[in-house]
CSV table of C-alpha atoms in Angstrom, one decimal:
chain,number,residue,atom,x,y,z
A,172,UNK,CA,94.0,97.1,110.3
A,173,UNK,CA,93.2,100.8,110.3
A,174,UNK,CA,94.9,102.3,112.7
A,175,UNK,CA,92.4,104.6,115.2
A,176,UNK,CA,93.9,108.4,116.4
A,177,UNK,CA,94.6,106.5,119.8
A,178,UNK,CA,96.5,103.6,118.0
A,179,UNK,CA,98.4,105.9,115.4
A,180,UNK,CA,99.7,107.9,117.8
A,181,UNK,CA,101.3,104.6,119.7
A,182,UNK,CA,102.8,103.6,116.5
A,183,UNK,CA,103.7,107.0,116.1
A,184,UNK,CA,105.9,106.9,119.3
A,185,UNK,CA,107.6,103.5,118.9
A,186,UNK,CA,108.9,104.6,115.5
A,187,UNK,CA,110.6,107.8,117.6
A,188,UNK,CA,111.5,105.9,119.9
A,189,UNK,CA,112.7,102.7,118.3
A,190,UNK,CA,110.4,101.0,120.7
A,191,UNK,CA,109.3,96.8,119.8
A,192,UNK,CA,106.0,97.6,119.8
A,193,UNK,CA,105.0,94.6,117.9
A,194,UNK,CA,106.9,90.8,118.3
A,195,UNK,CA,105.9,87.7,116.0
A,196,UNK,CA,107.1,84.5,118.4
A,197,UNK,CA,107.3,81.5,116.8
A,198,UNK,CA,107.4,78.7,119.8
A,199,UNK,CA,107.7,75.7,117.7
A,200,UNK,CA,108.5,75.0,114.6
A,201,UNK,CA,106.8,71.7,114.6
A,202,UNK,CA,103.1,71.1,113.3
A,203,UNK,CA,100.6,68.0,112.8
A,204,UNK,CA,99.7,69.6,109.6
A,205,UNK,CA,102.1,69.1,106.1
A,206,UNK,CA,101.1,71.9,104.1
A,207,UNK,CA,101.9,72.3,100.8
A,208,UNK,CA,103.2,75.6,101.1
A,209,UNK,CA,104.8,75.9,104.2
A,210,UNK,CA,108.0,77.5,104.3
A,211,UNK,CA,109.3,76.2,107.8
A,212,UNK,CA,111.4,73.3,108.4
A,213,UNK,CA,108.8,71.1,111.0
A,214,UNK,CA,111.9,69.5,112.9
A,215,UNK,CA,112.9,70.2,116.8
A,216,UNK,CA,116.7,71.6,116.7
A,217,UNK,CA,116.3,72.2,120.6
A,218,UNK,CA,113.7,74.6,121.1
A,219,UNK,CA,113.5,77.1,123.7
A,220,UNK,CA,112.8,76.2,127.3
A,221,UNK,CA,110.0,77.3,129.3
A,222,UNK,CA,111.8,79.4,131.3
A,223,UNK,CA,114.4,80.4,128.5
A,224,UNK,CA,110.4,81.5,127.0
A,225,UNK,CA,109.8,83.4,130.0
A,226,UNK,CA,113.1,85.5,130.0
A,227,UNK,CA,112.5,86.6,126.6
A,228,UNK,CA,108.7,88.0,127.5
A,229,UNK,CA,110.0,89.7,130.4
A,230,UNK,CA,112.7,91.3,128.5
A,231,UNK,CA,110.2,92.4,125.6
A,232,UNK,CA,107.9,93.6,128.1
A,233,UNK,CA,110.8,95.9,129.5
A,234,UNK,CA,111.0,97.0,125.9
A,235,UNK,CA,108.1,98.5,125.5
A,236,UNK,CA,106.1,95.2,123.6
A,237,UNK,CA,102.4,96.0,123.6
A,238,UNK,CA,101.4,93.8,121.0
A,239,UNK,CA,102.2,89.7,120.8
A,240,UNK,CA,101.7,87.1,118.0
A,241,UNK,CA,102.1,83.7,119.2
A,242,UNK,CA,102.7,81.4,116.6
A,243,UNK,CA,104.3,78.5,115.0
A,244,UNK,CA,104.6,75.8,113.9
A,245,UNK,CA,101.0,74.9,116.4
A,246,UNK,CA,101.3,76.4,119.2
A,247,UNK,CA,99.2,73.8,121.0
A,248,UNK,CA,101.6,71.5,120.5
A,249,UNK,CA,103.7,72.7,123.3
A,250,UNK,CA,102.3,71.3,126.4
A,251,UNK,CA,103.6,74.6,128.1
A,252,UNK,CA,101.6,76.5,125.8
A,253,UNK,CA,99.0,77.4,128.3
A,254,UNK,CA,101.4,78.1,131.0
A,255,UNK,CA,103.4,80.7,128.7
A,256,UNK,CA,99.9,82.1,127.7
A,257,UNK,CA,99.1,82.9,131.1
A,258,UNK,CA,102.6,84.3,132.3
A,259,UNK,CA,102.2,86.5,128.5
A,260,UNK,CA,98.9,88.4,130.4
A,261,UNK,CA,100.5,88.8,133.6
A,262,UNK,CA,102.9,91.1,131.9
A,263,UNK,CA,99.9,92.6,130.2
A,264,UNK,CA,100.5,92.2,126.3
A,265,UNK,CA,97.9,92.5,124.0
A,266,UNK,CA,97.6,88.7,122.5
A,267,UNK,CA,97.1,87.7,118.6
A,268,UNK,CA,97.3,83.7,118.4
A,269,UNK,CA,97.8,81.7,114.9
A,270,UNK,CA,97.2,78.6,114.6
A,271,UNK,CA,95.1,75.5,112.9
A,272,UNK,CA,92.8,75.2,115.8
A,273,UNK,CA,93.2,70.8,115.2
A,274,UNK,CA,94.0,71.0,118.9
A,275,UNK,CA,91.4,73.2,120.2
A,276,UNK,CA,88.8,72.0,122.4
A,277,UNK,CA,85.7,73.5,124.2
A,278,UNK,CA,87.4,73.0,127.3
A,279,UNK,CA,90.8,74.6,125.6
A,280,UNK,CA,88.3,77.7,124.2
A,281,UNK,CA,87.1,78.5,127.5
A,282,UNK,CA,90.5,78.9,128.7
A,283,UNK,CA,91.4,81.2,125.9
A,284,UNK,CA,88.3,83.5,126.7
A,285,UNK,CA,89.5,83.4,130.8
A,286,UNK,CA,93.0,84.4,129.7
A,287,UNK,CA,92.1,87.4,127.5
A,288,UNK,CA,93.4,86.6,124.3
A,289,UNK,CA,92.6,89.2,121.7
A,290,UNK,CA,92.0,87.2,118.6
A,291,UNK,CA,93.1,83.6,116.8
A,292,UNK,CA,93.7,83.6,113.0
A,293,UNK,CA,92.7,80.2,112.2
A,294,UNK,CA,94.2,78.9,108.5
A,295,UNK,CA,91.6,77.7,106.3
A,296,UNK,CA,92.3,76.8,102.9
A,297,UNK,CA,89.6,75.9,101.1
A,298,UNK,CA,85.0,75.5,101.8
A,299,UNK,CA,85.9,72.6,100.3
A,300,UNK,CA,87.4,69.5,102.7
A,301,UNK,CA,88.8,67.7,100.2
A,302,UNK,CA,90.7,70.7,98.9
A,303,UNK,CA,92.0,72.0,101.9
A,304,UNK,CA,92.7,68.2,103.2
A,305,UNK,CA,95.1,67.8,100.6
A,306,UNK,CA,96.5,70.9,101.2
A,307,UNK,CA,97.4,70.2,105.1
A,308,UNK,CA,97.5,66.1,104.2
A,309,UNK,CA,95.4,65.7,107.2
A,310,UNK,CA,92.2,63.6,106.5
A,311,UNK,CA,89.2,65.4,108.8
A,312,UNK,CA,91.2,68.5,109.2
A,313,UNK,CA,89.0,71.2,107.8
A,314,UNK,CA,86.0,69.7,109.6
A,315,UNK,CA,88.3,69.8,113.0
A,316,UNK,CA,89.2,73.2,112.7
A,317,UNK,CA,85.8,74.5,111.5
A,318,UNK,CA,84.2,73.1,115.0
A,319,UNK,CA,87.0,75.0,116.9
A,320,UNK,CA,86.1,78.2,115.2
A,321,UNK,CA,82.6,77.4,116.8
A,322,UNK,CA,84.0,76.7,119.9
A,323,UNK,CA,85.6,79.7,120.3
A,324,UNK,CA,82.5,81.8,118.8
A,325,UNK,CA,80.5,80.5,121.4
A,326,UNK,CA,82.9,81.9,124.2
A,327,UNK,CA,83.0,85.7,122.4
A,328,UNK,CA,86.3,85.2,121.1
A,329,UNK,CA,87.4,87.4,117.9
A,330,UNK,CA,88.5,84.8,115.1
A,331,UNK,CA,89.9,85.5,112.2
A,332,UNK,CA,90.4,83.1,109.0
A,333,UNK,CA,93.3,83.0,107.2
A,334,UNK,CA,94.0,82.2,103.4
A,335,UNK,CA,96.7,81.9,101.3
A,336,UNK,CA,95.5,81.5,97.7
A,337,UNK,CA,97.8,79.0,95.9
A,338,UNK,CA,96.9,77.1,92.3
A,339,UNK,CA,95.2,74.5,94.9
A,340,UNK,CA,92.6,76.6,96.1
A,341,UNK,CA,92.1,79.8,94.1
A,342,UNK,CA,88.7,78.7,92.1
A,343,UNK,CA,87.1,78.4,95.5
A,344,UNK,CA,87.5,81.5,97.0
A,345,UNK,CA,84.0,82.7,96.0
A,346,UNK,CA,83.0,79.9,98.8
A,347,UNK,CA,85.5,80.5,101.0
A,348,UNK,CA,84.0,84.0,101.5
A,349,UNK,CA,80.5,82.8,102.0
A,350,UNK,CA,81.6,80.4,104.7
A,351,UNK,CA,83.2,82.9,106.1
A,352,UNK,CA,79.8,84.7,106.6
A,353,UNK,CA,78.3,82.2,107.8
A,354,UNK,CA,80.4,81.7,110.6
A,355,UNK,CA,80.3,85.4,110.8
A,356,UNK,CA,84.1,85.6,111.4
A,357,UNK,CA,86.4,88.3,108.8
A,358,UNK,CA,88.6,86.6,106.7
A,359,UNK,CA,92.2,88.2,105.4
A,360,UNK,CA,93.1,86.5,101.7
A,361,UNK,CA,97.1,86.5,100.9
A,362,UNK,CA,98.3,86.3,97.5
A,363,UNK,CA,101.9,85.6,98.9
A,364,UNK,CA,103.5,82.4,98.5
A,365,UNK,CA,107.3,82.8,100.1
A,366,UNK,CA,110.2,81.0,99.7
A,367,UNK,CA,111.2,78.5,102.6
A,368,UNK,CA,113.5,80.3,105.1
A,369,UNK,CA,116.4,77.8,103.8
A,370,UNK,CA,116.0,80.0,100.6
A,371,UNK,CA,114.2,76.8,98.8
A,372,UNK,CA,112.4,78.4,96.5
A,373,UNK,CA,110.6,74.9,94.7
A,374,UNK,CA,106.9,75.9,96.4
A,375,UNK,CA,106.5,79.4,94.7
A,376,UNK,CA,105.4,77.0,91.5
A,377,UNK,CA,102.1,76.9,93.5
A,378,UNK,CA,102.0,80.7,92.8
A,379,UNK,CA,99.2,81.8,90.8
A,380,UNK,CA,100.5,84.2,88.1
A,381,UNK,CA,99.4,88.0,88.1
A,382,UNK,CA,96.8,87.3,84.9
A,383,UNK,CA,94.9,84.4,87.1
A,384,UNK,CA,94.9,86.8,90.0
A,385,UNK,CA,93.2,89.6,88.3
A,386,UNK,CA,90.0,88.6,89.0
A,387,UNK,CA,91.1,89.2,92.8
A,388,UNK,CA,92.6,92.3,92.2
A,389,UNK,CA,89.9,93.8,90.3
A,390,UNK,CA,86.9,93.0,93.3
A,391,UNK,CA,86.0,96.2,94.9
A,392,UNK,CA,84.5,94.1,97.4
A,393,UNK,CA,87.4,92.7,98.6
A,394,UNK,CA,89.2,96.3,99.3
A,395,UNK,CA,87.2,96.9,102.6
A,396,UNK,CA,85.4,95.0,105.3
A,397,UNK,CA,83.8,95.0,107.9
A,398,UNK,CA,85.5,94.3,111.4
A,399,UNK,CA,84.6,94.3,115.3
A,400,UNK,CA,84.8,98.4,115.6
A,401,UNK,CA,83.0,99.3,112.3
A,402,UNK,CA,86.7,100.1,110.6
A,403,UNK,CA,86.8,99.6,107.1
A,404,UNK,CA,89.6,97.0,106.5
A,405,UNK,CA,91.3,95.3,102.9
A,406,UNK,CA,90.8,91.6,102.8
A,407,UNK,CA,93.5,91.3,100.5
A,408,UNK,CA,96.7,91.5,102.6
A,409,UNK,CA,99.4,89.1,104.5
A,410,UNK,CA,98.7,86.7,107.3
A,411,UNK,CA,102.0,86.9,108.3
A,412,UNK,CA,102.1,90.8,108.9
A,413,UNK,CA,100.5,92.4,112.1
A,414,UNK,CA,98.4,94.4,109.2
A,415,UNK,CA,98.4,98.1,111.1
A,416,UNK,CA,98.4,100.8,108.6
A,417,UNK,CA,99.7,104.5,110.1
A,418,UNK,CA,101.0,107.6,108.9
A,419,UNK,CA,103.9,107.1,111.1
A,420,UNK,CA,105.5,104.3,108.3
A,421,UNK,CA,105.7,107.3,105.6
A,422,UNK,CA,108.8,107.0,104.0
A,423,UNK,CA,110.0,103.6,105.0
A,424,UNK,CA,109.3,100.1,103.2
A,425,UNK,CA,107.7,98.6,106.5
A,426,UNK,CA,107.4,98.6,109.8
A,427,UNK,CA,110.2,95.7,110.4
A,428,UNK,CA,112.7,95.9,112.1
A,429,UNK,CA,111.8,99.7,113.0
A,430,UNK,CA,108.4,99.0,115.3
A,431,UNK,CA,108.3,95.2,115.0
A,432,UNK,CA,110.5,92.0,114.6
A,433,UNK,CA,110.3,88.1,114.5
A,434,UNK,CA,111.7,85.4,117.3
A,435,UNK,CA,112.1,82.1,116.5
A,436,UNK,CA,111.7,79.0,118.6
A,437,UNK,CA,115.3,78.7,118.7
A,438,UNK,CA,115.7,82.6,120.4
A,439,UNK,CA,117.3,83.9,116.7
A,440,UNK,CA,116.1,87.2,116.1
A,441,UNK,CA,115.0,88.8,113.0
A,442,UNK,CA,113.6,92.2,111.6
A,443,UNK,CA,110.2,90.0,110.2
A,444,UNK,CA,110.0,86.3,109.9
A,445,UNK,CA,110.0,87.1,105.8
A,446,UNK,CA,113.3,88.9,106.3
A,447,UNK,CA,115.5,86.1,107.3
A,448,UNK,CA,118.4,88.2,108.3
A,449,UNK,CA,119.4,86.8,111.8
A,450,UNK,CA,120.6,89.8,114.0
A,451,UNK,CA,121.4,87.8,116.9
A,452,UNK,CA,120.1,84.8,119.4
A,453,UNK,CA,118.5,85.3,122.6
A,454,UNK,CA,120.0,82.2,123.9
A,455,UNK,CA,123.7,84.5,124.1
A,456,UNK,CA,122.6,88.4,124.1
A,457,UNK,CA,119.8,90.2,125.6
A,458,UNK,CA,116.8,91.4,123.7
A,459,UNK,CA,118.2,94.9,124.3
A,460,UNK,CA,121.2,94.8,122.8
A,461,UNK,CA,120.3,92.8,119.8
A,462,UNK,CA,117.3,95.6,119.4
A,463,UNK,CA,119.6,98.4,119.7
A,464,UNK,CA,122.7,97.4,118.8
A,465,UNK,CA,123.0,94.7,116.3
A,466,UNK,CA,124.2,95.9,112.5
A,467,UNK,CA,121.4,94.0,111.1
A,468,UNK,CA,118.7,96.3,112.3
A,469,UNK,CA,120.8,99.3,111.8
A,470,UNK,CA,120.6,98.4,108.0
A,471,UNK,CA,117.2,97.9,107.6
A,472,UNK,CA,116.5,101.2,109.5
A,473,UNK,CA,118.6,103.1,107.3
A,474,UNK,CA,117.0,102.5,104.3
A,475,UNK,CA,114.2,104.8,102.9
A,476,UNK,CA,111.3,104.4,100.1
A,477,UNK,CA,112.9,107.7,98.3
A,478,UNK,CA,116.7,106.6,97.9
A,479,UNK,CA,115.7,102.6,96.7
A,480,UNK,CA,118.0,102.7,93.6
A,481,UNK,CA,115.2,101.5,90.7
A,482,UNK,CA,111.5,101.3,92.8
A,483,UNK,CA,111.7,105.2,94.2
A,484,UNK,CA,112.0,106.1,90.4
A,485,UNK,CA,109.1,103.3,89.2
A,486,UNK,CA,105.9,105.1,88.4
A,487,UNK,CA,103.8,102.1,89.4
A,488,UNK,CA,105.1,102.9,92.8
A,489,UNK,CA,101.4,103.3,94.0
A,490,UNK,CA,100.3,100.1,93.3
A,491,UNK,CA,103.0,98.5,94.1
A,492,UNK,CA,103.0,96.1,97.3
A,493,UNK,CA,107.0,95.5,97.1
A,494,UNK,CA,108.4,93.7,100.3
A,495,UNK,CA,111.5,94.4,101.5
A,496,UNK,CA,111.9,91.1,102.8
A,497,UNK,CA,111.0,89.0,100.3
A,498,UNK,CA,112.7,91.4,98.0
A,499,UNK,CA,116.0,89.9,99.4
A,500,UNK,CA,115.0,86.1,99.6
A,501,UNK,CA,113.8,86.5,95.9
A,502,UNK,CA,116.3,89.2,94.8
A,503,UNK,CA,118.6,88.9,96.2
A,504,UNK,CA,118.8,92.4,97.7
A,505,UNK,CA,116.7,94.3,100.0
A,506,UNK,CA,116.7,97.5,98.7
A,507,UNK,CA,116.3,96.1,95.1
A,508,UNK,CA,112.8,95.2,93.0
A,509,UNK,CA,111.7,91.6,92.4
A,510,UNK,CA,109.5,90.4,89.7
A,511,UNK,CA,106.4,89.2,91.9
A,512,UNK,CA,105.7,92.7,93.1
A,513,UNK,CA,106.4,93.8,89.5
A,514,UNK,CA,104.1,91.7,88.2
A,515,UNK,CA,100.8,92.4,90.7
A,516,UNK,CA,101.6,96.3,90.3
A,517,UNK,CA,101.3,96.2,86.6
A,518,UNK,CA,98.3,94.0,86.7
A,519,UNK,CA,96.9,96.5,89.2
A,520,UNK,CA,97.9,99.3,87.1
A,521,UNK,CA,96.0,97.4,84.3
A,522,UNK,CA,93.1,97.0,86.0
A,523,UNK,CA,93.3,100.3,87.5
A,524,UNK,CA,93.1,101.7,83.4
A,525,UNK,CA,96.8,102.2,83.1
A,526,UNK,CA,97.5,101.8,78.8
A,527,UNK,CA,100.6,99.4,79.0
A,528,UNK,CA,102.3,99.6,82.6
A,529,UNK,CA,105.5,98.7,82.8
A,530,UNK,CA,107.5,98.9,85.7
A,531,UNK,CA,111.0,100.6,86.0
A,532,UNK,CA,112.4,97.1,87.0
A,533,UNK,CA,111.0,95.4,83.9
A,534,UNK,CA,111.7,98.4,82.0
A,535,UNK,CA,115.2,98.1,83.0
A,536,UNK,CA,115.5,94.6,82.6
A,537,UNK,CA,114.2,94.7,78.9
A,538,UNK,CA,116.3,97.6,77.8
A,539,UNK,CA,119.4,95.4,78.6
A,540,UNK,CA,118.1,92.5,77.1
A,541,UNK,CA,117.8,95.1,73.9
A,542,UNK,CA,121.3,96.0,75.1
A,543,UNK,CA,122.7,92.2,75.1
A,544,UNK,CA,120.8,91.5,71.5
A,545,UNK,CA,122.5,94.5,69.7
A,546,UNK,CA,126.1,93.6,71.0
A,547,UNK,CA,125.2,90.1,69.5
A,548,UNK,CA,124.0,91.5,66.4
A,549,UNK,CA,126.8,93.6,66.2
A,550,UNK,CA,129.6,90.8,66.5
A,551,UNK,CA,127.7,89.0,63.8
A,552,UNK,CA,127.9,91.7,61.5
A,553,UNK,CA,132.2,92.4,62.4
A,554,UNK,CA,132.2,88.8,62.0
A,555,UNK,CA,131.1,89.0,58.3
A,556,UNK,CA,133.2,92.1,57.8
């Protein structure tokens, strides 16, 4: 979202004062959908106790949390989820919930509106059922969350759909957009597909390349839209990221681990739930001291857009969406570049009427494959000598 003067300036603060002002909670990892694409393992390792739950909001409260994203996993699968809700607004946080709305009732919608939550991003796949079906292998799931997204229209609430385009459901997304209209909710498209967070990287074959994305990348119309305040807002972006643009991020890759950060439902802690880099576990230190203290955060807050050994040099920079997170899972380095955001910001320069962009990654890369063939070539030659 664009942030307003009011909301840049909060951001502003939290970033000088190292302040959590934004925390993704993840209170289950299991789900009664099996999507395709899902990077989380769905088993129970001993999840976090409702009161264990409630420590850990109190102590983010005391940080200085403003903003919360429950998530999962489904959320409603917790049959405490309503009771951690409510304790959530007694302590005044600003609520974001994610889920796939199969366990959301009209009786469970008017309870959301009572409790004050915010808004509910609501995966949907596909306009099509049989598409998104086989994408959550749940028979009658599409139609079952489409009537929650009614049910929770019809009691004010903001929802938000959710898609991550994969091979599966990329033709459709020209109908995905007018159902979105028609149920008159914004819609946020995500052209990431991530690793699983045991580094199992078999699902990013449901990537679509940069050259079937361009299509995507070249519609103005999906660069700004309209949302509840009349703020221009890109519907290309992440569902996993709280989406707040400000000033205030100038000079750093994002905003995790600096303004934001990722709890499991096992109490680990991490600077974004795409930057699996445990700093510590809840379950053994306090919020506090893993905020402030751990060496993990310390090393992503030290690094800087303008020292990142080959990106601060690329001069596709601008169109570049590199994540620092998945820059590690897929590169093996954080402050390094990966090919996927490579890719997308030479296809953007393309489309953006670049003649031949080539990125200083790629650049690199090819000049010592050159490097490699000459040495070759040469020991043929001595060889022959």
């Amino acid at each position: 979202m664009n942030a307003t003067p009011v909301m840049d300036r909060l951001v502003g603060r939290s970033m000088k004062g190292s302040v959590p002002l934004g925390v993704h909670f993840d209170v289950t990892y299991r789900c009664n959908e099996r999507c395709v694409h899902c990077y989380l393992d769905h088993e129970d390792y001993g999840e976090l106790e409702t009161p264990e739950v409630k420590n850990i909001l109190t102590q983010l409260a005391a940080a200085g949390t403003l903003m919360l994203t429950f998530s999962g996993g489904e959320i409603f699968l917790r049959k405490d989820f309503f009771e951690l809700l409510e304790f959530a607004r007694s302590l005044h946080f600003d609520i974001t919930l994610k889920s796939n709305a199969l366990m959301i009732t009209a009786e469970r919608a008017v309870r959301l509106r009572e409790l004050g939550v915010r808004q509910i991003q609501i995966s949907i796949y596909s306009a099509e059922p049989e598409v998104h079906d086989a994408i959550t292998k749940v028979r009658g799931s599409f139609a079952r969350s489409l009537q929650a997204i009614r049910f929770l229209k019809t009691q004010g609430l903001h929802v938000k759909i959710a898609c991550p385009l994969m091979k599966q459901n990329l033709s459709g997304l020209r109908r995905l957009r007018i159902l979105a209209d028609e149920l008159s909710v914004p819609y946020v498209i995500d052209m990431t597909v991530t690793p699983k967070l045991d580094g199992d990287t078999s699902i990013l074959a449901m990537r679509n390349s940069a050259d079937e994305l361009v299509d995507v990348i070249q519609d103005a119309s999906l660069r700004g839209q309209a949302t509840p305040d009349d703020a221009a807002e890109s519907v290309v972006g992440s569902a996993v990221s709280s989406g707040i643009e400000s000033d205030a991020y100038d000079g750093i890759p994002c905003s995790a681990g600096h303004n934001t950060c990722y709890i499991s439902p096992y109490g680990e802690v991490y600077p974004c739930v795409q930057m699996p880099i445990p700093a510590g576990n809840l379950r053994r230190e306090s919020f506090e001291q893993i905020w402030h203290r751990s060496p993990q955060f310390a090393r992503v807050r030290a690094i800087r857009e303008d020292q990142l050994p080959v990106c601060a040099a690329c001069n596709l920079r601008k169109y570049c969406e590199r994540c620092p997170g998945l820059a590690h899972m897929e590169g093996g380095d954080l402050t390094g570049a990966y090919d996927r955001a490579c890719e997308l910001a030479e296809m953007k320069a393309r489309v953006a009427g670049v003649a031949n962009p080539l990125s200083a990654w790629h650049a690199q890369s090819r000049g010592k494959a050159l490097a490699v063939r000459a040495s070759g070539r040469l020991v043929q030659i001595s060889q022959h000598l």
